[in-house]
Coordinates of N, CA and C in Angstrom, one line a residue:
M1 N 107.9 106.5 111.5 CA 106.4 106.3 112.0 C 105.5 106.7 111.0
Q2 N 104.7 105.9 110.4 CA 103.5 106.1 109.7 C 102.2 106.3 110.5
I3 N 101.5 107.4 110.2 CA 100.4 107.7 111.1 C 99.3 107.9 110.0
K4 N 98.6 107.0 109.7 CA 97.7 106.8 108.7 C 96.2 106.6 108.9
S5 N 95.5 107.1 108.0 CA 93.9 107.0 108.3 C 93.5 106.2 106.9
F6 N 94.2 105.3 106.5 CA 93.9 104.7 105.4 C 93.6 105.4 104.2
S7 N 94.6 106.6 103.9 CA 94.4 107.5 102.9 C 95.8 107.8 102.3
S8 N 95.7 108.5 101.1 CA 97.2 109.1 100.8 C 97.2 110.6 101.0
R9 N 95.9 111.2 101.2 CA 95.9 112.8 101.6 C 96.4 112.9 103.0
T10 N 97.4 113.8 103.0 CA 98.0 114.2 104.3 C 97.9 115.5 104.8
L11 N 97.4 115.7 106.0 CA 97.3 117.0 106.4 C 98.4 117.8 106.8
G12 N 98.3 118.9 106.4 CA 99.5 119.8 106.5 C 99.6 120.4 108.0
A13 N 100.5 121.3 108.3 CA 100.9 121.7 109.5 C 99.7 122.8 110.1
N14 N 99.1 123.4 109.0 CA 98.0 124.2 109.7 C 96.8 123.4 110.0
A15 N 96.4 122.4 109.0 CA 95.5 121.5 109.4 C 95.5 120.8 110.4
L16 N 96.8 120.2 110.7 CA 97.1 119.6 112.1 C 96.6 120.5 113.3
K17 N 97.2 121.5 113.1 CA 97.0 122.3 114.4 C 95.6 122.8 114.4
S18 N 94.8 122.9 113.6 CA 93.3 123.2 113.4 C 92.4 122.3 114.1
F19 N 93.1 121.0 113.6 CA 92.1 119.6 113.9 C 92.4 119.3 115.5
A20 N 93.4 119.7 115.9 CA 93.8 119.3 117.5 C 93.1 120.2 118.4
H21 N 91.7 120.2 118.2 CA 90.7 121.0 119.2 C 89.7 120.2 119.8
P22 N 89.4 120.1 120.9 CA 88.5 119.2 121.5 C 87.0 119.0 120.8
L23 N 86.6 120.4 120.4 CA 85.2 120.4 119.9 C 85.0 119.9 118.5
R24 N 86.3 120.5 117.7 CA 86.3 120.0 116.1 C 86.3 118.4 116.1
L25 N 87.4 117.8 116.9 CA 87.3 116.4 117.0 C 86.0 115.5 117.2
R26 N 85.3 116.0 118.2 CA 84.0 115.6 118.6 C 83.2 115.7 117.3
I27 N 83.1 116.9 116.6 CA 82.2 117.0 115.6 C 82.5 116.2 114.5
Y28 N 83.8 115.9 114.1 CA 84.3 115.0 113.1 C 83.8 113.7 113.4
Q29 N 83.9 113.0 114.8 CA 83.4 111.9 115.2 C 82.0 111.8 115.0
L30 N 81.2 112.8 115.3 CA 79.7 112.7 115.3 C 79.3 112.6 113.7
L31 N 80.0 113.3 112.9 CA 79.6 113.1 111.4 C 80.1 111.9 110.7
E32 N 81.2 110.9 111.3 CA 81.7 110.0 111.1 C 80.5 108.8 111.7
E33 N 80.1 109.0 112.9 CA 79.0 108.0 113.4 C 77.8 108.1 112.7
H34 N 77.3 109.5 112.5 CA 75.7 109.7 112.2 C 75.6 110.1 110.8
G35 N 76.8 110.4 110.2 CA 76.6 110.8 108.7 C 76.3 112.3 108.6
P36 N 75.7 112.7 107.4 CA 75.5 114.4 107.0 C 74.6 114.8 108.2
S37 N 75.1 116.1 108.6 CA 74.3 116.7 109.7 C 74.4 118.1 109.7
T38 N 73.4 119.0 110.3 CA 73.5 120.4 110.2 C 74.2 121.0 111.5
A39 N 74.4 122.3 111.5 CA 75.0 122.8 112.5 C 74.1 122.9 113.8
T40 N 73.0 123.1 113.6 CA 71.9 123.1 114.6 C 71.8 121.6 115.0
R41 N 71.8 120.6 114.5 CA 71.8 119.2 115.1 C 73.1 119.0 115.9
L42 N 74.0 119.3 115.2 CA 75.4 119.0 116.0 C 75.5 119.9 117.3
A43 N 74.9 121.2 117.2 CA 74.9 122.0 118.4 C 74.0 121.5 119.7
G44 N 72.7 120.7 119.1 CA 72.2 120.1 120.1 C 72.8 118.8 120.6
L45 N 73.4 118.1 119.9 CA 74.3 116.6 120.2 C 75.3 117.0 121.4
L46 N 75.8 118.5 121.0 CA 77.0 118.7 121.8 C 77.0 119.6 122.9
G47 N 75.6 120.1 123.1 CA 75.2 121.1 124.2 C 75.9 122.3 123.8
Q48 N 76.0 122.7 122.7 CA 76.7 124.0 122.3 C 75.7 124.9 121.5
N49 N 76.1 126.1 121.3 CA 75.3 127.0 120.5 C 75.5 126.7 119.1
T50 N 74.5 127.1 118.2 CA 74.7 126.9 116.8 C 75.9 127.9 116.2
G51 N 76.1 128.9 116.7 CA 77.1 129.7 116.2 C 78.6 129.1 116.5
A52 N 78.7 128.5 117.8 CA 80.0 128.0 117.7 C 80.3 126.4 116.9
T53 N 79.0 125.9 116.8 CA 79.5 124.5 115.7 C 79.4 125.0 114.4
S54 N 78.8 126.3 114.0 CA 79.0 126.8 112.5 C 80.3 127.1 112.5
Y55 N 80.9 127.9 113.3 CA 82.2 128.4 113.2 C 83.3 127.2 113.1
H56 N 83.2 125.9 113.9 CA 84.2 124.8 113.9 C 84.0 124.0 112.7
L57 N 82.6 124.1 112.3 CA 82.5 123.6 111.0 C 83.1 123.9 109.7
R58 N 83.0 125.2 109.8 CA 83.9 126.1 108.7 C 85.3 125.9 108.8
E59 N 85.8 125.9 110.2 CA 87.1 125.6 110.3 C 87.7 124.2 109.6
L60 N 86.8 123.2 110.0 CA 87.1 121.9 109.5 C 87.1 121.9 107.8
A61 N 86.1 122.6 107.4 CA 85.9 122.6 105.8 C 87.1 123.3 105.3
K62 N 87.7 124.5 106.0 CA 88.8 125.2 105.3 C 90.0 124.4 105.0
H63 N 90.0 123.1 106.1 CA 91.4 122.5 105.7 C 90.9 121.0 105.1
G64 N 89.8 121.0 104.5 CA 89.3 119.8 103.7 C 88.9 118.8 104.3
M65 N 88.8 118.7 105.8 CA 88.2 117.6 106.5 C 86.8 117.2 106.5
I66 N 85.9 118.2 106.0 CA 84.6 118.1 105.8 C 84.3 119.0 104.6
E67 N 82.8 118.9 104.2 CA 82.4 119.5 103.0 C 80.8 119.5 103.1
V68 N 80.4 120.5 102.5 CA 78.9 120.6 102.4 C 78.6 119.7 101.5
V69 N 77.1 119.0 101.8 CA 76.8 118.3 100.9 C 75.6 118.7 99.9
A70 N 76.0 118.6 98.5 CA 75.1 119.4 97.8 C 73.9 118.7 97.7
G71 N 72.6 119.4 97.5 CA 71.4 118.7 97.2 C 70.6 118.6 98.5
M72 N 71.3 118.8 99.7 CA 70.6 118.6 100.9 C 70.5 119.8 101.7
G73 N 69.2 119.9 102.3 CA 68.9 121.1 103.2 C 68.2 122.1 102.2
R74 N 67.5 123.0 103.2 CA 66.6 123.9 102.5 C 67.0 125.4 102.6
G75 N 67.2 126.1 101.8 CA 67.3 127.7 101.9 C 68.9 127.7 102.5
K76 N 69.1 128.6 103.5 CA 70.6 128.3 104.0 C 71.0 127.3 104.7
E77 N 70.0 126.4 105.1 CA 70.4 125.1 105.9 C 71.6 124.3 105.1
K78 N 72.7 124.0 106.0 CA 73.9 123.1 105.2 C 73.9 121.9 106.0
Y79 N 74.1 120.9 105.2 CA 74.4 119.6 105.8 C 75.8 119.4 105.2
W80 N 76.5 118.9 106.4 CA 78.1 118.6 106.4 C 78.3 117.1 106.4
R81 N 79.5 116.7 105.6 CA 79.6 115.3 105.9 C 81.4 115.3 105.7
I82 N 81.8 114.1 106.2 CA 83.2 113.9 106.1 C 83.6 113.9 104.6
T83 N 84.7 114.5 104.2 CA 85.2 114.5 103.0 C 85.6 113.2 102.8
P84 N 85.1 112.4 101.8 CA 85.5 111.2 101.4 C 86.9 110.9 101.2
G85 N 87.4 109.7 101.4 CA 89.0 109.3 101.1 C 89.9 109.5 102.5
G86 N 89.5 109.8 103.5 CA 90.2 110.0 104.8 C 91.3 110.7 104.5
F87 N 92.3 110.7 105.5 CA 93.4 111.6 105.6 C 94.4 110.9 106.4
S88 N 95.8 111.5 106.2 CA 96.8 110.8 107.4 C 97.4 112.2 107.9
Y89 N 98.1 111.7 109.1 CA 98.9 112.7 109.8 C 100.2 112.8 109.4
G90 N 100.6 112.1 108.4 CA 102.0 112.2 108.0 C 102.9 111.2 108.3
D91 N 104.1 111.1 107.7 CA 105.2 110.1 107.7 C 106.1 110.4 108.8
A92 N 106.3 111.6 109.2 CA 107.3 111.8 110.2 C 107.0 113.1 111.2
R93 N 107.6 112.9 112.2 CA 107.4 113.9 113.5 C 107.7 115.4 113.0
P94 N 106.8 116.2 113.0 CA 107.1 117.7 112.7 C 108.2 118.2 113.4
A95 N 108.9 119.0 112.6 CA 110.1 119.6 113.5 C 109.5 121.1 114.3
D96 N 108.7 121.7 114.0 CA 107.8 122.7 114.6 C 107.4 122.2 115.8
P97 N 107.6 122.7 117.0 CA 107.1 122.3 118.2 C 105.6 122.5 118.3
E98 N 105.3 123.5 117.9 CA 103.7 123.8 117.9 C 102.9 122.7 117.1
V99 N 103.3 122.3 116.1 CA 102.8 121.4 115.0 C 102.9 120.0 115.7
A100 N 104.2 119.6 116.4 CA 104.5 118.4 117.1 C 103.3 118.4 118.2
G101 N 103.2 119.2 118.9 CA 102.3 119.3 120.1 C 100.9 119.0 119.6
A102 N 100.5 119.5 118.4 CA 99.1 119.3 117.7 C 99.0 117.8 117.5
L103 N 100.1 117.3 117.0 CA 100.1 116.0 116.4 C 100.1 115.0 117.7
D104 N 100.7 115.3 118.7 CA 100.8 114.7 120.2 C 99.4 114.7 120.7
Y105 N 98.6 115.6 120.5 CA 97.5 115.8 121.1 C 96.5 115.0 120.3
L106 N 96.4 114.9 119.0 CA 95.6 114.0 117.9 C 96.0 112.7 118.4
L107 N 97.2 112.3 118.5 CA 97.4 111.0 118.7 C 97.1 110.4 120.3
D108 N 97.1 111.3 121.0 CA 96.6 110.8 122.2 C 94.9 110.7 122.2
D109 N 94.5 111.6 121.5 CA 93.1 111.4 121.4 C 92.6 110.2 120.7
L110 N 93.3 109.7 119.8 CA 93.2 108.5 118.9 C 93.3 107.4 119.8
V111 N 94.2 107.2 120.7 CA 94.3 106.3 121.7 C 93.1 106.1 122.7
R112 N 92.7 107.2 123.0 CA 91.7 107.4 124.0 C 90.3 107.0 123.3
T113 N 90.2 107.4 122.0 CA 88.9 107.1 121.3 C 88.9 105.6 121.0
R114 N 90.0 104.9 120.7 CA 90.0 103.5 120.4 C 89.7 102.8 121.7
G115 N 90.1 103.3 122.7 CA 90.0 102.4 124.0 C 88.2 102.6 124.1
A116 N 87.6 103.8 124.1 CA 86.3 104.0 124.2 C 85.5 103.2 123.3
E117 N 85.8 103.3 121.9 CA 85.2 102.4 121.0 C 85.3 100.8 121.2
L118 N 86.2 100.3 121.7 CA 86.4 99.2 122.1 C 85.6 98.7 123.0
A119 N 85.4 99.5 124.2 CA 84.6 99.5 125.5 C 83.1 99.5 124.8
R120 N 82.9 100.4 124.2 CA 81.5 100.5 123.8 C 81.0 99.2 123.0
W121 N 81.8 98.6 121.9 CA 81.7 97.6 121.3 C 81.3 96.2 122.3
R122 N 82.2 96.1 123.1 CA 82.3 95.3 124.2 C 80.8 95.1 124.9
Q123 N 80.4 96.2 125.3 CA 79.0 96.4 125.8 C 77.9 96.1 125.0
E124 N 77.9 96.8 123.7 CA 76.9 97.0 122.8 C 76.7 95.3 122.1
S125 N 77.8 94.6 122.2 CA 77.7 93.3 121.3 C 76.9 92.3 122.0
A126 N 76.6 92.6 123.5 CA 75.8 91.7 124.2 C 74.4 91.9 123.6
T127 N 73.8 93.0 123.1 CA 72.4 92.9 122.4 C 72.5 93.3 121.1
A128 N 73.6 93.3 120.5 CA 73.6 93.5 119.0 C 72.9 92.2 118.2
P129 N 72.5 92.8 116.9 CA 72.0 91.7 116.0 C 73.1 90.7 115.7
E130 N 72.7 89.4 115.8 CA 73.7 88.4 115.6 C 74.6 88.4 114.4
E131 N 74.0 88.9 113.2 CA 75.0 89.0 112.1 C 76.1 89.9 112.2
W132 N 75.9 91.1 113.1 CA 76.9 91.8 113.4 C 78.0 91.3 114.4
V133 N 77.5 90.5 115.4 CA 78.5 90.0 116.2 C 79.2 88.8 115.5
Q134 N 78.6 88.3 114.6 CA 79.5 87.2 114.1 C 80.6 87.8 113.0
A135 N 80.2 89.2 112.5 CA 81.1 89.6 111.4 C 82.2 90.4 112.2
S136 N 82.0 90.6 113.7 CA 83.1 91.4 114.2 C 84.2 90.7 114.7
V137 N 85.4 91.1 115.2 CA 86.4 90.3 115.8 C 87.2 91.4 116.6
Y138 N 87.9 90.8 117.6 CA 89.1 91.5 118.5 C 90.2 90.7 118.0
G139 N 91.0 91.4 117.5 CA 92.5 90.5 116.9 C 93.5 91.0 117.5
R140 N 94.7 90.3 117.8 CA 95.9 90.7 118.1 C 96.9 89.6 117.7
R141 N 98.1 89.9 117.3 CA 99.0 89.1 116.9 C 100.3 89.6 117.2
S142 N 101.1 88.7 117.7 CA 102.6 89.2 118.1 C 103.4 88.5 117.4
L143 N 104.2 89.1 116.4 CA 105.2 88.6 115.2 C 106.6 88.9 115.6
R144 N 107.3 88.2 115.0 CA 109.0 88.5 114.9 C 109.1 88.9 113.5
L145 N 109.4 90.0 113.2 CA 109.4 90.4 111.7 C 110.7 91.5 111.7
T146 N 111.3 91.6 110.4 CA 112.2 92.6 110.2 C 111.5 94.1 109.9
P147 N 112.2 95.1 109.9 CA 111.5 96.3 109.5 C 110.9 96.4 108.2
E148 N 111.6 95.5 107.2 CA 111.1 95.6 105.9 C 109.9 94.7 105.8
E149 N 109.9 93.6 106.4 CA 108.7 92.9 106.5 C 107.5 93.4 107.0
T150 N 107.7 94.3 108.3 CA 106.6 94.9 108.9 C 106.2 95.9 108.0
A151 N 107.1 96.8 107.3 CA 106.6 97.7 106.4 C 105.7 97.0 105.2
R152 N 106.3 96.0 104.7 CA 105.2 95.3 103.6 C 103.9 94.8 104.2
M153 N 104.0 94.3 105.3 CA 102.7 93.8 106.0 C 101.9 95.0 106.0
R154 N 102.3 96.0 106.6 CA 101.4 97.2 106.9 C 100.9 97.9 105.8
D155 N 101.8 97.8 104.3 CA 101.3 98.4 103.4 C 100.0 97.5 102.6
Q156 N 100.1 96.0 102.8 CA 99.3 95.2 102.1 C 98.0 95.2 103.0
V157 N 98.1 95.4 104.2 CA 96.8 95.8 105.0 C 96.2 97.1 104.6
F158 N 96.8 98.2 104.3 CA 96.4 99.2 104.0 C 95.7 99.3 102.6
E159 N 96.4 98.3 101.7 CA 95.7 98.2 100.4 C 94.4 97.7 100.5
V160 N 94.2 96.6 101.4 CA 92.7 95.9 101.5 C 91.9 97.0 102.0
L161 N 92.2 97.7 103.2 CA 91.4 98.7 103.9 C 91.0 99.7 102.9
E162 N 91.9 100.1 101.8 CA 91.6 101.1 101.0 C 90.5 100.8 100.0
Q163 N 90.4 99.5 99.5 CA 89.3 98.9 98.9 C 88.0 99.1 99.5
Y164 N 87.9 98.7 100.8 CA 86.8 98.7 101.5 C 86.4 100.2 101.8
R165 N 87.4 101.4 102.2 CA 87.0 102.7 102.2 C 86.3 103.1 101.0
A166 N 86.9 102.9 99.9 CA 86.2 103.4 98.4 C 85.0 102.7 98.3
L167 N 84.6 101.6 98.8 CA 83.3 101.0 98.7 C 82.3 101.8 99.7
S168 N 82.9 102.1 101.0 CA 82.2 102.7 101.9 C 81.9 104.3 101.4
D169 N 82.9 104.9 100.8 CA 82.7 106.3 100.1 C 81.7 106.3 99.0
G170 N 81.3 105.2 98.6 CA 80.4 105.1 97.4 C 79.1 105.5 97.6
G171 N 78.7 105.7 98.8 CA 77.4 106.2 99.1 C 76.4 105.0 99.9
D172 N 75.4 105.4 100.4 CA 74.5 104.5 101.1 C 74.0 103.4 100.3
R173 N 74.2 102.1 100.9 CA 73.8 100.8 100.4 C 73.0 100.1 101.4
D174 N 71.7 99.4 101.0 CA 71.2 98.8 102.0 C 71.9 97.7 102.8
G175 N 71.7 97.7 104.2 CA 72.4 96.9 105.1 C 73.5 97.2 105.5
T176 N 74.1 98.3 105.3 CA 75.4 98.9 105.9 C 75.1 99.4 107.2
G177 N 76.2 99.3 108.1 CA 76.3 100.0 109.4 C 77.6 100.7 109.5
H178 N 77.7 101.6 110.5 CA 79.1 102.1 110.8 C 80.1 101.2 111.4
V179 N 80.8 100.9 110.9 CA 82.1 99.9 111.1 C 83.2 100.7 111.6
I180 N 83.9 100.4 112.4 CA 85.1 101.0 112.7 C 86.1 99.7 112.5
V181 N 87.2 100.2 112.0 CA 88.4 99.2 111.8 C 89.9 99.8 112.6
H182 N 90.2 99.0 113.4 CA 91.6 99.5 114.2 C 92.7 98.8 113.5
F183 N 93.8 99.3 113.3 CA 95.0 98.8 112.7 C 96.2 99.7 113.3
D184 N 97.0 98.7 113.9 CA 98.3 99.3 114.6 C 99.5 98.4 114.2
V185 N 100.4 98.8 114.1 CA 101.7 97.8 113.9 C 102.6 98.5 115.0
L186 N 103.0 98.0 116.0 CA 104.0 98.6 117.2 C 105.0 97.7 117.3
P187 N 106.2 98.3 117.1 CA 107.5 97.5 117.2 C 107.7 97.8 118.7
V188 N 107.1 97.3 119.8 CA 107.4 97.3 120.9 C 108.6 96.7 121.3
G189 N 109.6 97.4 122.0 CA 110.8 96.8 122.6 C 111.9 96.9 121.6
S190 N 111.4 97.6 120.4 CA 112.4 97.4 119.2 C 113.8 98.2 119.7
E191 N 114.1 99.0 120.4 CA 115.2 99.9 121.1 C 116.2 98.9 121.5
R192 N 115.6 97.8 122.3 CA 116.6 96.7 122.8 C 117.1 95.8 121.8
D193 N 116.0 95.5 120.8 CA 116.4 94.5 119.8 C 117.4 95.1 118.8
G194 N 117.6 96.1 118.5 CA 118.6 96.6 117.4 C 119.9 96.6 117.8

């Protein structure tokens, strides 16, 4: 099973365990959605104190998930952003039960988050600008493929997504918006087909 975030950077065991924390996941999601932010602003958005958000920001930075934005902020004020390039959870189920538990937590959060994002867009699309509605899509296909064909299709889609991730990481451009792409390949019922 591949658990990818359209990147070649893989989180190690310690990073997986550190990331599997509700407040850290929420901080990461807020930075994804709103862009660079300070510990103080994030504390306000989360209903937390600045000390807590500062601690969790440092933990995320320690594992390369986020970084300080050079040139932003005054004095000791730091702006944090998502580290460009994304990450992956790895290619295999970890043998260590603690790391496997952290991965399960992260995957369960991923499924919950996807459902919430789809429901949010379903609601927002009624009043969103027409060009964004026209550019969006809900897509699902059910195919009969071999494991090799499935892997080849997955890799080709990741190549396309990587091109757009690199464009997105290139900096702010006029007319951009926060766009979420969901992509899953699920061989449902494969234990019966083998």
